[in-house]
Short mmCIF file of C-alpha atoms in Angstrom, two decimals:
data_model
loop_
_atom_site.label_atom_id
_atom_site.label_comp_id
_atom_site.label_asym_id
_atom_site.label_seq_id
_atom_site.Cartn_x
_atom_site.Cartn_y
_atom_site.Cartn_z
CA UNK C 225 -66.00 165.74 -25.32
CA UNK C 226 -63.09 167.94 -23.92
CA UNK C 227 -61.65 169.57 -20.99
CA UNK C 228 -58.79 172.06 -20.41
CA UNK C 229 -58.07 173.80 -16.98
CA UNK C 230 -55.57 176.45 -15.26
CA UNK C 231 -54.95 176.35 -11.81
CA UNK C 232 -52.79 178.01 -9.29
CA UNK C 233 -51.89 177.08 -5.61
CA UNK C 234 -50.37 179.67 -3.24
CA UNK C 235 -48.84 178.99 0.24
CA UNK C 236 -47.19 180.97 2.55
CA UNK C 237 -45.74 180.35 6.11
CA UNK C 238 -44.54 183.27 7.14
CA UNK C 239 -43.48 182.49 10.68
CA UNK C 240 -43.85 178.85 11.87
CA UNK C 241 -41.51 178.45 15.55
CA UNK C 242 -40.86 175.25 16.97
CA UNK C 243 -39.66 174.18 20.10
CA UNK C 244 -38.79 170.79 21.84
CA UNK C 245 -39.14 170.53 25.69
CA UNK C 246 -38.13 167.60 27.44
CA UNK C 247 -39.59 166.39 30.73
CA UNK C 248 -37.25 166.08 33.85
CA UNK C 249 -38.50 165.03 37.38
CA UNK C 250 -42.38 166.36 36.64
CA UNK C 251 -40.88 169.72 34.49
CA UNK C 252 -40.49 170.65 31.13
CA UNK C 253 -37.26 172.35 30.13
CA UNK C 254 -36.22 173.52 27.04
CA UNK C 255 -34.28 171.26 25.02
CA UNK C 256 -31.85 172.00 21.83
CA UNK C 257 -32.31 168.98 19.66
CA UNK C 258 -32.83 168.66 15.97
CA UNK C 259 -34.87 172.21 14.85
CA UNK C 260 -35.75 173.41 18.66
CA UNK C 261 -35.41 176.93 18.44
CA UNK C 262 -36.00 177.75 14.79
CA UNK C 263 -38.08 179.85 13.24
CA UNK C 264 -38.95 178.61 9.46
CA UNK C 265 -40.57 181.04 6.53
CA UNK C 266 -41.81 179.01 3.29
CA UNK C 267 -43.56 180.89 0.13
CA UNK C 268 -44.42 178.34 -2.21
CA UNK C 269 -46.56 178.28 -5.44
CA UNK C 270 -47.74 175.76 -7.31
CA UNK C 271 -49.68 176.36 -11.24
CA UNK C 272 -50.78 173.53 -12.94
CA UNK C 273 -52.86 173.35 -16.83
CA UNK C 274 -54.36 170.48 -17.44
CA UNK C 275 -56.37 169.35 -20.95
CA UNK C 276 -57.67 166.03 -22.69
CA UNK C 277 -60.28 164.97 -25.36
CA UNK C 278 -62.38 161.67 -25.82
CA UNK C 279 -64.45 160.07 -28.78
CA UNK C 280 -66.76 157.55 -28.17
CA UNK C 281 -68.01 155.51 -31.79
CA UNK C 282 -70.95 153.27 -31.21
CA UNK C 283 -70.63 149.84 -33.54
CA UNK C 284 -72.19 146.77 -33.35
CA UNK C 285 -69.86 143.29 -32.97
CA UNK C 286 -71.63 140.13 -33.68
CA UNK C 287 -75.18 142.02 -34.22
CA UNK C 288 -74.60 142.94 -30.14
CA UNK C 289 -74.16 146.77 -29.78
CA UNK C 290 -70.41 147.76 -28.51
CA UNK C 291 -68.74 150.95 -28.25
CA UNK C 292 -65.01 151.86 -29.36
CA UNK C 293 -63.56 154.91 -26.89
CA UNK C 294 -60.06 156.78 -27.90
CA UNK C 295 -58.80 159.57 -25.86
CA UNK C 296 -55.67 161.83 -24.80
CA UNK C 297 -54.59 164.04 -22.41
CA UNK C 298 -51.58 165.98 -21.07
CA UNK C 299 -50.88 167.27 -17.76
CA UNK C 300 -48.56 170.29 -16.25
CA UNK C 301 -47.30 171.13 -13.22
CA UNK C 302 -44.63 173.74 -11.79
CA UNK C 303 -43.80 174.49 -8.48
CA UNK C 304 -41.17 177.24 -7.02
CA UNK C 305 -40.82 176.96 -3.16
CA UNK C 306 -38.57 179.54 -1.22
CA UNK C 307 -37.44 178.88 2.42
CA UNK C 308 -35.62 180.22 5.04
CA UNK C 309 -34.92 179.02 8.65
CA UNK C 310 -33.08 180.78 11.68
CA UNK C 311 -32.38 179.01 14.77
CA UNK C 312 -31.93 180.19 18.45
CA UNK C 313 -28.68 178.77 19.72
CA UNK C 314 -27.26 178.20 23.28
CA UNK C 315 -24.15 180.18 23.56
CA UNK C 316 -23.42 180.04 27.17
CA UNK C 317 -24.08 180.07 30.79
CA UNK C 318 -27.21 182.20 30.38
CA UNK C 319 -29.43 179.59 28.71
CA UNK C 320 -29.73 177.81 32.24
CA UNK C 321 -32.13 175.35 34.01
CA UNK C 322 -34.33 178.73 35.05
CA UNK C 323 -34.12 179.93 31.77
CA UNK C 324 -34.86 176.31 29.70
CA UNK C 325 -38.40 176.40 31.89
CA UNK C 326 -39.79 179.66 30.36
CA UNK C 327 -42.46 178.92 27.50
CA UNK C 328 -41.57 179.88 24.04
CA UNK C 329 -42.76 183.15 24.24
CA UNK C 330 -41.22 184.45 27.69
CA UNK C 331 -38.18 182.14 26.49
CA UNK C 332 -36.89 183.86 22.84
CA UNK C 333 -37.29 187.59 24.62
CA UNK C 334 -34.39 190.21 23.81
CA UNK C 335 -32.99 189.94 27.50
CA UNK C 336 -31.72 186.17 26.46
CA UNK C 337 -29.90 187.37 23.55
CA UNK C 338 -26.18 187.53 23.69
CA UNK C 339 -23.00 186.06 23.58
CA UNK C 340 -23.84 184.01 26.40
CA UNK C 341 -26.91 183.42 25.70
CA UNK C 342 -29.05 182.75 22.78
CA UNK C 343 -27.35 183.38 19.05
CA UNK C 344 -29.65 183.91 16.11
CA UNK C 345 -27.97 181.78 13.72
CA UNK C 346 -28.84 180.95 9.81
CA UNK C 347 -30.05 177.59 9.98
CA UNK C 348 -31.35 177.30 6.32
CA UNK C 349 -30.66 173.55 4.35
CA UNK C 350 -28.99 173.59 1.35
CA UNK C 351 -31.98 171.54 0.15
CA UNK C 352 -34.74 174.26 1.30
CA UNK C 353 -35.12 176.19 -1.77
CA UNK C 354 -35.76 174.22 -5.08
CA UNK C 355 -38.21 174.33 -8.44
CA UNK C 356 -40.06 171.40 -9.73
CA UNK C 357 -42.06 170.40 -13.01
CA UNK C 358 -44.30 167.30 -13.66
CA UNK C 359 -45.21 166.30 -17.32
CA UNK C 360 -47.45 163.69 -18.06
CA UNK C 361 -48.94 162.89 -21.41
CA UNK C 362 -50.94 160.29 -22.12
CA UNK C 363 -53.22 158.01 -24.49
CA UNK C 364 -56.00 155.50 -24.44
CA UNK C 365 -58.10 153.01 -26.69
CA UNK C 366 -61.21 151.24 -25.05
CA UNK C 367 -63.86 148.70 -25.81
CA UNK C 368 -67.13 147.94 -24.53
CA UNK C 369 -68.89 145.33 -26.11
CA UNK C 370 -71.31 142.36 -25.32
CA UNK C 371 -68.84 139.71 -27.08
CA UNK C 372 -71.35 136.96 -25.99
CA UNK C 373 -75.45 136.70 -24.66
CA UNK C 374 -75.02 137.65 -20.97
CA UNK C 375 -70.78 138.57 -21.17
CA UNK C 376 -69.66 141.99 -21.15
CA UNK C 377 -66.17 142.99 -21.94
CA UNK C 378 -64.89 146.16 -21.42
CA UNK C 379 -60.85 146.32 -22.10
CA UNK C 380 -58.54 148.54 -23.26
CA UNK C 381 -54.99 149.96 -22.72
CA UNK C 382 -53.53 153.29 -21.53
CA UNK C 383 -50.19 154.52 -22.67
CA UNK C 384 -48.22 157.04 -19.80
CA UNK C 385 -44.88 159.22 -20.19
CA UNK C 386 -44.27 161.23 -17.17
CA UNK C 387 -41.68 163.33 -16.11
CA UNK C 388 -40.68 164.48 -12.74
CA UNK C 389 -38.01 166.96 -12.47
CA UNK C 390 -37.20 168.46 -8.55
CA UNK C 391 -33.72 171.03 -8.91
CA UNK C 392 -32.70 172.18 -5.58
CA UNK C 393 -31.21 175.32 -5.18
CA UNK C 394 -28.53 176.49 -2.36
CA UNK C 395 -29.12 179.92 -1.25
CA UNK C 396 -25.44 180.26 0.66
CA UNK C 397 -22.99 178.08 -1.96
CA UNK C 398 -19.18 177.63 -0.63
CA UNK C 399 -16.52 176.54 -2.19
CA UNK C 400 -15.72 172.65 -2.56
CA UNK C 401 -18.79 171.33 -1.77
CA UNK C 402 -20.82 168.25 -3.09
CA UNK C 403 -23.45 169.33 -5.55
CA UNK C 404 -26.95 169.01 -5.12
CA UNK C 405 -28.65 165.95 -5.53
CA UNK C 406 -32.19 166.44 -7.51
CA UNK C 407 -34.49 164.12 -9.42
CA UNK C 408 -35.05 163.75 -12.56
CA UNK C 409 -38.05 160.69 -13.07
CA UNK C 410 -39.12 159.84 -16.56
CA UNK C 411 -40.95 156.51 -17.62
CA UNK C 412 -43.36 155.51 -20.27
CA UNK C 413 -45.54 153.06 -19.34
CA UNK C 414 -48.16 150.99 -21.00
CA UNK C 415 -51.20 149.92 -18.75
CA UNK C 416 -53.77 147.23 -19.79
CA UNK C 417 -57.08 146.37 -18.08
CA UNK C 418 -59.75 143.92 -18.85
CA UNK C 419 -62.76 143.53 -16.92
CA UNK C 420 -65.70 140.44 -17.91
CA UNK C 421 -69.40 140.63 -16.89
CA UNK C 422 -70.82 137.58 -16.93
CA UNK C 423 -74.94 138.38 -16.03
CA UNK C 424 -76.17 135.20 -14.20
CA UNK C 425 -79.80 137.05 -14.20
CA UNK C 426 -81.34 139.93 -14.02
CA UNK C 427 -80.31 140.71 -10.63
CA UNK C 428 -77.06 138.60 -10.58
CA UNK C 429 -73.62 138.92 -11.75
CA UNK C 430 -70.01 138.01 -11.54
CA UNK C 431 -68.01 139.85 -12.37
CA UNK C 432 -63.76 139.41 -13.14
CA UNK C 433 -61.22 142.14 -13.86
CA UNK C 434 -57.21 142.42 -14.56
CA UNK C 435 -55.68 145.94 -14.69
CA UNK C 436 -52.04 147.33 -13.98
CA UNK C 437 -51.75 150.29 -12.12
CA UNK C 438 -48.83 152.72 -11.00
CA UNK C 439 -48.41 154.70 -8.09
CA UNK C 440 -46.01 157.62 -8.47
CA UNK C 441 -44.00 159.63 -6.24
CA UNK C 442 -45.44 163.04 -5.09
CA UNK C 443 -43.13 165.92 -6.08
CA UNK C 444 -42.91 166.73 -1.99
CA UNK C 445 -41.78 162.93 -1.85
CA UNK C 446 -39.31 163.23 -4.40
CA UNK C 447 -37.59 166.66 -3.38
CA UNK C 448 -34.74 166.81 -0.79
CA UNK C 449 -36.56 169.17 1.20
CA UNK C 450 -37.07 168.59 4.87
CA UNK C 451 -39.77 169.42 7.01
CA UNK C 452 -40.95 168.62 10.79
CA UNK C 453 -43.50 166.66 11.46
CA UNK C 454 -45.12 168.12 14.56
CA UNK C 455 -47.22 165.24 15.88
CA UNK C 456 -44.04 163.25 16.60
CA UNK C 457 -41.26 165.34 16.45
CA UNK C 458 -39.73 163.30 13.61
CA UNK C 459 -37.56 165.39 10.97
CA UNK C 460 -39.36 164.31 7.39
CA UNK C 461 -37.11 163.97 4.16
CA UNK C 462 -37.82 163.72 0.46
CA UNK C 463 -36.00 161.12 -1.23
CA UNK C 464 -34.79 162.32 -4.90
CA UNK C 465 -33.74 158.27 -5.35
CA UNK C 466 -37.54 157.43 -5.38
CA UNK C 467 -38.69 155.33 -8.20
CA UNK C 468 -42.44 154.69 -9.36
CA UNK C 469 -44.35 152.36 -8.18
CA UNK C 470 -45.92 149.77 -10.72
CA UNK C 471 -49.66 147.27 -9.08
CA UNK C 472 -50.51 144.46 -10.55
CA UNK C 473 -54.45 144.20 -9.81
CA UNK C 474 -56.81 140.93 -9.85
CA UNK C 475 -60.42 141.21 -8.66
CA UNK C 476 -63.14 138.58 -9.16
CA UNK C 477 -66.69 139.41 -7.33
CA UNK C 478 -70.22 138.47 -6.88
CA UNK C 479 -72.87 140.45 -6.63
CA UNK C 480 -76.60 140.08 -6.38
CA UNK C 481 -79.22 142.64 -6.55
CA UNK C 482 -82.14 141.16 -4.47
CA UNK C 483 -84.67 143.90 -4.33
CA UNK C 484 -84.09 147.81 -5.68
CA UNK C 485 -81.95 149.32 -3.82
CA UNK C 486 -80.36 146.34 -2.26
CA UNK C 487 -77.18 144.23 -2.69
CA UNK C 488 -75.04 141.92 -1.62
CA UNK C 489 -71.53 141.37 -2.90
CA UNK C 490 -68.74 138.52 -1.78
CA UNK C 491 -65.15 140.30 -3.41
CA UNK C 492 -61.89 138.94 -3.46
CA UNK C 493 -58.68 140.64 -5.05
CA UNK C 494 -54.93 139.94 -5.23
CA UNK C 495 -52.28 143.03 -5.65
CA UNK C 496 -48.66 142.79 -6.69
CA UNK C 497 -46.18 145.77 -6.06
CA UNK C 498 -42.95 146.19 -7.49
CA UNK C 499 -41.26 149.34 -5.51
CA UNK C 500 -44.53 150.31 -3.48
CA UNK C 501 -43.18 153.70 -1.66
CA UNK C 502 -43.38 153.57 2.24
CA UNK C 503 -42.24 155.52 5.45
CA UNK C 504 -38.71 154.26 6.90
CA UNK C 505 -36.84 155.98 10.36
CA UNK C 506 -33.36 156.11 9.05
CA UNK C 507 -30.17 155.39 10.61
CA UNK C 508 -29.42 158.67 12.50
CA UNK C 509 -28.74 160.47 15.42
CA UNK C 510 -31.93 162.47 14.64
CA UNK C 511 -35.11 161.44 14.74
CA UNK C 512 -35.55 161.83 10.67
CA UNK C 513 -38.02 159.39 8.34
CA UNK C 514 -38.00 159.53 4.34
CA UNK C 515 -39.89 157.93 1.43
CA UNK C 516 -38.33 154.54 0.32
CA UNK C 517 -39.20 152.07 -2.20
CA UNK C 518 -39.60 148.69 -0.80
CA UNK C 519 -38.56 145.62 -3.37
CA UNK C 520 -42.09 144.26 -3.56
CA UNK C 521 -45.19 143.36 -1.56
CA UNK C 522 -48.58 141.48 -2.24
CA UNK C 523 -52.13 142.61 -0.75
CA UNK C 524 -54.95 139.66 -0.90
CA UNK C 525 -57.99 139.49 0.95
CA UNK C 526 -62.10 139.93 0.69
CA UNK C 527 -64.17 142.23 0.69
CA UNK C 528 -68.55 141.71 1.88
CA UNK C 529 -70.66 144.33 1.30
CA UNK C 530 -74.39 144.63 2.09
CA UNK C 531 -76.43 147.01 1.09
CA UNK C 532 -80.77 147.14 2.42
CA UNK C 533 -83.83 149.54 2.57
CA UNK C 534 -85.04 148.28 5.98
CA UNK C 535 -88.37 148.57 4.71
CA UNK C 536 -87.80 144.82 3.54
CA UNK C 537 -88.07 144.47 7.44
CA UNK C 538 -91.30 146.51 8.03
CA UNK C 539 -93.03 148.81 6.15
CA UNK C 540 -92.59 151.44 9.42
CA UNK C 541 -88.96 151.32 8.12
CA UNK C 542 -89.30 152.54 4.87
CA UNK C 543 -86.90 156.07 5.10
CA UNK C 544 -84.10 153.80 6.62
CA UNK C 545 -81.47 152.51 5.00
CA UNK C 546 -78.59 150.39 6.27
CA UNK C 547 -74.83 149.71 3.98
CA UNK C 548 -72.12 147.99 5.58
CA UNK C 549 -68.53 146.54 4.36
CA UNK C 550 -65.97 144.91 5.70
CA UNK C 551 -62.81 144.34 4.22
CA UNK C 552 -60.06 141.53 5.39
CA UNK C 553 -56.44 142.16 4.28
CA UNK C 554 -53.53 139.94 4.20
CA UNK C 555 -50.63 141.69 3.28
CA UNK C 556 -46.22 140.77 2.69
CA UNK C 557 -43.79 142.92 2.22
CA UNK C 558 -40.70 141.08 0.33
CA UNK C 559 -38.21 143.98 2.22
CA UNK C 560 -34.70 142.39 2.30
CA UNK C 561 -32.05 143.93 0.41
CA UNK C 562 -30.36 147.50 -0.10
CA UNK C 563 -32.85 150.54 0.03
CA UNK C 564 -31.79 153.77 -0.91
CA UNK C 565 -32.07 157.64 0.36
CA UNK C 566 -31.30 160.96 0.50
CA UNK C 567 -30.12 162.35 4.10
CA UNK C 568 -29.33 166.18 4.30
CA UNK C 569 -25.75 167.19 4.58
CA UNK C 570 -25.00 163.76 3.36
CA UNK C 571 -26.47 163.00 0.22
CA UNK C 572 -27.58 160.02 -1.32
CA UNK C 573 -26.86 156.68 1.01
CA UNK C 574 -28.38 153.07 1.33
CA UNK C 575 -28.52 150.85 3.91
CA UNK C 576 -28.55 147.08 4.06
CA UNK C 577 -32.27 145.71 5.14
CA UNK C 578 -32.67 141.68 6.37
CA UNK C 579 -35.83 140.06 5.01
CA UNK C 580 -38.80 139.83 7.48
CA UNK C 581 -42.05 139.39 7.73
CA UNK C 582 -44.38 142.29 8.22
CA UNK C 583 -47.46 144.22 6.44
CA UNK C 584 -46.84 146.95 3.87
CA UNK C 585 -46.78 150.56 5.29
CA UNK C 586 -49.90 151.98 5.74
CA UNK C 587 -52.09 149.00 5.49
CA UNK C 588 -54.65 147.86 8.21
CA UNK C 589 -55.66 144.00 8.24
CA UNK C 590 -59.49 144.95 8.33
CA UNK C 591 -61.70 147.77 7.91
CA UNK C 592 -65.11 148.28 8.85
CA UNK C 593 -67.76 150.86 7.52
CA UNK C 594 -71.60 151.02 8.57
CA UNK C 595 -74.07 153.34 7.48
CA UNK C 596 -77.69 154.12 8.26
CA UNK C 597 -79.51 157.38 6.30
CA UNK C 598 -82.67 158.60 7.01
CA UNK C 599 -85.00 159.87 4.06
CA UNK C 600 -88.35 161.57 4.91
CA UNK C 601 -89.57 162.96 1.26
CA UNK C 602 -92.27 164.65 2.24
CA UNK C 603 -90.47 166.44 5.10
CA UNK C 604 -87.57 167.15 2.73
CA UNK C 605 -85.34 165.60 6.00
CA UNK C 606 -82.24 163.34 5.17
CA UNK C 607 -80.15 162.39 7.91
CA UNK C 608 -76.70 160.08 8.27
CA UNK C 609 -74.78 157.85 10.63
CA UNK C 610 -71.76 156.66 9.44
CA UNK C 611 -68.99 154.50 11.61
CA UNK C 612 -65.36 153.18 10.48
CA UNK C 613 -62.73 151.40 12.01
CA UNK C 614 -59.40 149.89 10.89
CA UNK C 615 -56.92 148.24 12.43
CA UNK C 616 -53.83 148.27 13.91
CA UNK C 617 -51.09 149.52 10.79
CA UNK C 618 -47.53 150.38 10.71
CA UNK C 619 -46.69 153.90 10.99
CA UNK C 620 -43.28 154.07 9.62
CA UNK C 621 -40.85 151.10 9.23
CA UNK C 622 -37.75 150.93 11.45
CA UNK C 623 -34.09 148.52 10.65
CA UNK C 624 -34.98 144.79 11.79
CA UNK C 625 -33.17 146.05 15.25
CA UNK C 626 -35.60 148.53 16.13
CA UNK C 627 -39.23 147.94 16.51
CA UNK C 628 -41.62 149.15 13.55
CA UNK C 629 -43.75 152.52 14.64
CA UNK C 630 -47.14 151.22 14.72
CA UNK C 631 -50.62 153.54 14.73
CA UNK C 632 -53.36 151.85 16.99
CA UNK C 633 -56.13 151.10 15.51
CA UNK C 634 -59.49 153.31 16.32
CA UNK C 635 -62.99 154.19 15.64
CA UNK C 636 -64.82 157.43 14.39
CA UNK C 637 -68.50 158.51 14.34
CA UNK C 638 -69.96 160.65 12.05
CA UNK C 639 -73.48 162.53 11.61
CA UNK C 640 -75.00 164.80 9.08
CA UNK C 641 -78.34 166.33 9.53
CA UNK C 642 -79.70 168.18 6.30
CA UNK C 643 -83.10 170.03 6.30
CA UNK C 644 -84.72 171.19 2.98
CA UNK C 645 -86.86 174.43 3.83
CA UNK C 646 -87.76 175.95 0.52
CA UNK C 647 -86.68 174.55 -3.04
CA UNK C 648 -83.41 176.69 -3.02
CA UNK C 649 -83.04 177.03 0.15
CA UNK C 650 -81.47 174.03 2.75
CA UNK C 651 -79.90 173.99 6.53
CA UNK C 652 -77.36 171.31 7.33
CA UNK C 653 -75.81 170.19 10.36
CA UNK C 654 -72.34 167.80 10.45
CA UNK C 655 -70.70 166.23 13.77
CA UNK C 656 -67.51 164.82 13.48
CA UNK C 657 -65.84 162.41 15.54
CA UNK C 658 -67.84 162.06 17.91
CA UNK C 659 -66.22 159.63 19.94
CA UNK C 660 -63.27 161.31 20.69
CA UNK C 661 -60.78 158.44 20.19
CA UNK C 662 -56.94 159.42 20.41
CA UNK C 663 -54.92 158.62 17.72
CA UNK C 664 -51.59 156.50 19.25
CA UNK C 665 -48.81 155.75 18.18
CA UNK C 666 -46.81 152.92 19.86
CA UNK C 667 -43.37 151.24 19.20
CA UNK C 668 -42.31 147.76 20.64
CA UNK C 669 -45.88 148.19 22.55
CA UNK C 670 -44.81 151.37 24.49
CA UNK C 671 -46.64 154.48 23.68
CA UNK C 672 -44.29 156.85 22.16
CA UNK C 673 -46.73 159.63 20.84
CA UNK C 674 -50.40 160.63 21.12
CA UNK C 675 -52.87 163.13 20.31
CA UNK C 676 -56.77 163.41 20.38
CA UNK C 677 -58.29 164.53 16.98
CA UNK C 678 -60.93 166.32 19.07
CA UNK C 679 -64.77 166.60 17.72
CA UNK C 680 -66.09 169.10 14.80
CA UNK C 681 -69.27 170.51 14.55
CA UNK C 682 -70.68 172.49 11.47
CA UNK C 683 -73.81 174.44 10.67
CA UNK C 684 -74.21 175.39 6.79
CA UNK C 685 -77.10 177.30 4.64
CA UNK C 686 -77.58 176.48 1.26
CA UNK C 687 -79.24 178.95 -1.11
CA UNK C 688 -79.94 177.88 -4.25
CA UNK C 689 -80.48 174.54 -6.17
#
């Protein structure tokens, strides 16, 4: 078989305004501090071709059927993004306590523009404006064979070279200045896997896999462009110093299939990093976070999943069924050492970072999904209830004398109602969220953001099959 695709991603911002306001005795007043007042424009476009082939040859090893699987692809991507910003500036005695209260759109009004007042002033980074490629070709052999009565191997290896090129352009270039740092991220890598099937039964296995994995570096991540991030008012950073991330993987589960349609599987797994990428607050006046690679870190945990028509309960029950998983998560970050980054204006830095202990970016201890779905066939009626929760995870990691920015952990409820009326033609009805939680963010256990993801609610008609 083959494949080969073209496609092409368009976004424009024409006019996006932000503005800071700072509370003071029960009112809000205006406040100039990091891009307050600025009014940002971004036209960006992204094409991408994509194309691979695959042969599959059957064999037999040992008088046991197998099957030997070669394959190669190759990967393009090209981005141009064009910014501008313009700020509103403070000049003078204007821009006073009465004036700071307005909103935004009573506040940036001809009348307040002057030489005591506000200045429209370029505000545009040197960074803003840059083009950016990403190659990656790559090639594969597999194997699937029975090598023994009841063991199943499936191995193989996958060769990767990528490369990830970000060249940032300066709109406004002066004399004497320090050029531009960009990126340019090329590695070949080669990535084995193994996995064994050893059938205890004919509903029973075990099953035991190896692989190595990588994790790279979005081109966003990896280009010194900076953008706000609204829900906390932090200034975000790309970080052209980023490296690619490289996972060793271990898995070894149990699984047994106790009546169609039902399961019930005991995991455990074991994952070694080498520079996983996380979220760090850098040393600043600002409030400003960037993409850093950590030294190392090591996920291990279990995983039980249960899968059941409750019809093995009564036969009343028979549309029902009910899947559930929860998964426990140890995690260590090995974070001591010097980590590097890119701050505008200043250019590539690093800062020292004492070891500690503490959970990789971004991962939750435990996580908890439940299911039930509803199947009528003769009614053509399907319905859903699905519920997750995770725990409590770091948000972004701070220096060892600042508290870690942690994201509380919460729950969400989800249903989906689908009706089948004719053979090609279906209603459906999806409720998100419904309870409501709000997302928080707290630091040192203080509550330093918060916002509520509110609820959704969808009708849809589907004609045809």
């Amino acid at each position: 078989d083959w494949r080969a695709s073209y496609t092409r991603a368009e976004r424009y911002e024409p006019n996006t305004r932000e503005s800071l306001y700072r509370e003071f005795n029960g009112q809000f007043f205006w406040d100039d501090f990091i891009q307050s007042g600025s009014v940002f424009h971004q036209d960006m476009v992204d094409d991408g071709m994509s194309g691979g082939a695959n042969l599959k040859v059957p064999f037999t090893l040992r008088g046991l059927p197998a099957t030997l699987q070669v394959g190669a692809s190759a990967d393009r991507k090209d981005r141009d993004a064009y910014s501008r910003r313009f700020r509103f500036r403070p000049q003078g005695s204007d821009i006073n306590s009465e004036v700071r209260a307005l909103e935004p759109d009573e506040l940036f009004q001809p009348q307040y523009i002057s030489p005591t007042g506000f200045e429209i002033q370029e505000a545009t980074f040197r960074t803003d404006n840059y083009t950016a490629s990403e190659d990656i070709d790559a090639a594969y052999v597999m194997m699937d064979a029975e090598i023994l009565p009841r063991l199943r191997l499936v191995g193989g290896a996958r060769v990767e070279r990528s490369r990830q090129l970000v060249d940032p352009t300066d709109l406004f270039p002066q004399a004497g200045q320090t050029p531009l740092t960009g990126a340019d991220l090329e590695r070949t890598q080669v990535l084995p896997a193994i996995n064994l099937t050893l059938n205890l039964g004919e509903a029973m296995n075990i099953r035991a896999s190896a692989s190595q994995t990588l994790a790279r570096p979005q081109l966003r991540e990896l280009a010194p462009f900076s953008f706000a991030d609204y829900a906390g008012g932090f200034l975000v950073v790309g970080n052209p110093e980023l490296d690619v991330s490289r996972i060793q993987n271990y898995d070894l589960r149990w699984e047994w299939f106790f009546q169609p349609g039902a399961l019930i599987a005991i995991s455990g797994f074991y994952k070694d990093f080498t520079n996983p990428i996380e979220v760090q607050v850098l040393p600043s006046t600002e409030l400003i976070k960037t993409w850093v690679n950590a030294p190392s870190a090591q996920n291990y945990g279990t995983e039980i999943e249960l899968r059941a028509p409750l019809s093995i309960f009564a036969d009343g029950l028979t549309p029902f069924t009910a899947n559930a998983n929860i998964t426990l998560v140890q995690s260590d970050v090995d974070a001591g050492g010097l980590i590097r980054y890119y701050l505008p204006g200043t250019g590539a830095s690093e800062i020292t970072v004492l070891e500690r202990n503490r959970a990789l970016q971004g991962q939750s201890p435990y996580v908890v999904n439940a299911g039930l779905s509803y199947f009528n066939e003769g009614s053509n009626t399907t319905a859903t209830v699905l519920f997750n929760r995770f725990g409590r995870r770091i948000d972004a990691v701070n220096r060892e004398a600042t508290p870690d920015i942690y994201e509380e952990g919460r729950s969400q409820l989800d249903v989906v109602f689908e009706q089948r009326l004719r053979d090609n033609l279906s209603f459906k009805l999806s409720a998100g969220r419904l309870l409501g939680n709000q997302v928080l963010f707290t630091q040192g256990g203080d509550p330093v953001r918060s916002y509520d993801t509110g609820r959704t609610f969808s009708v849809s008609i589907k004609v045809g099959s």
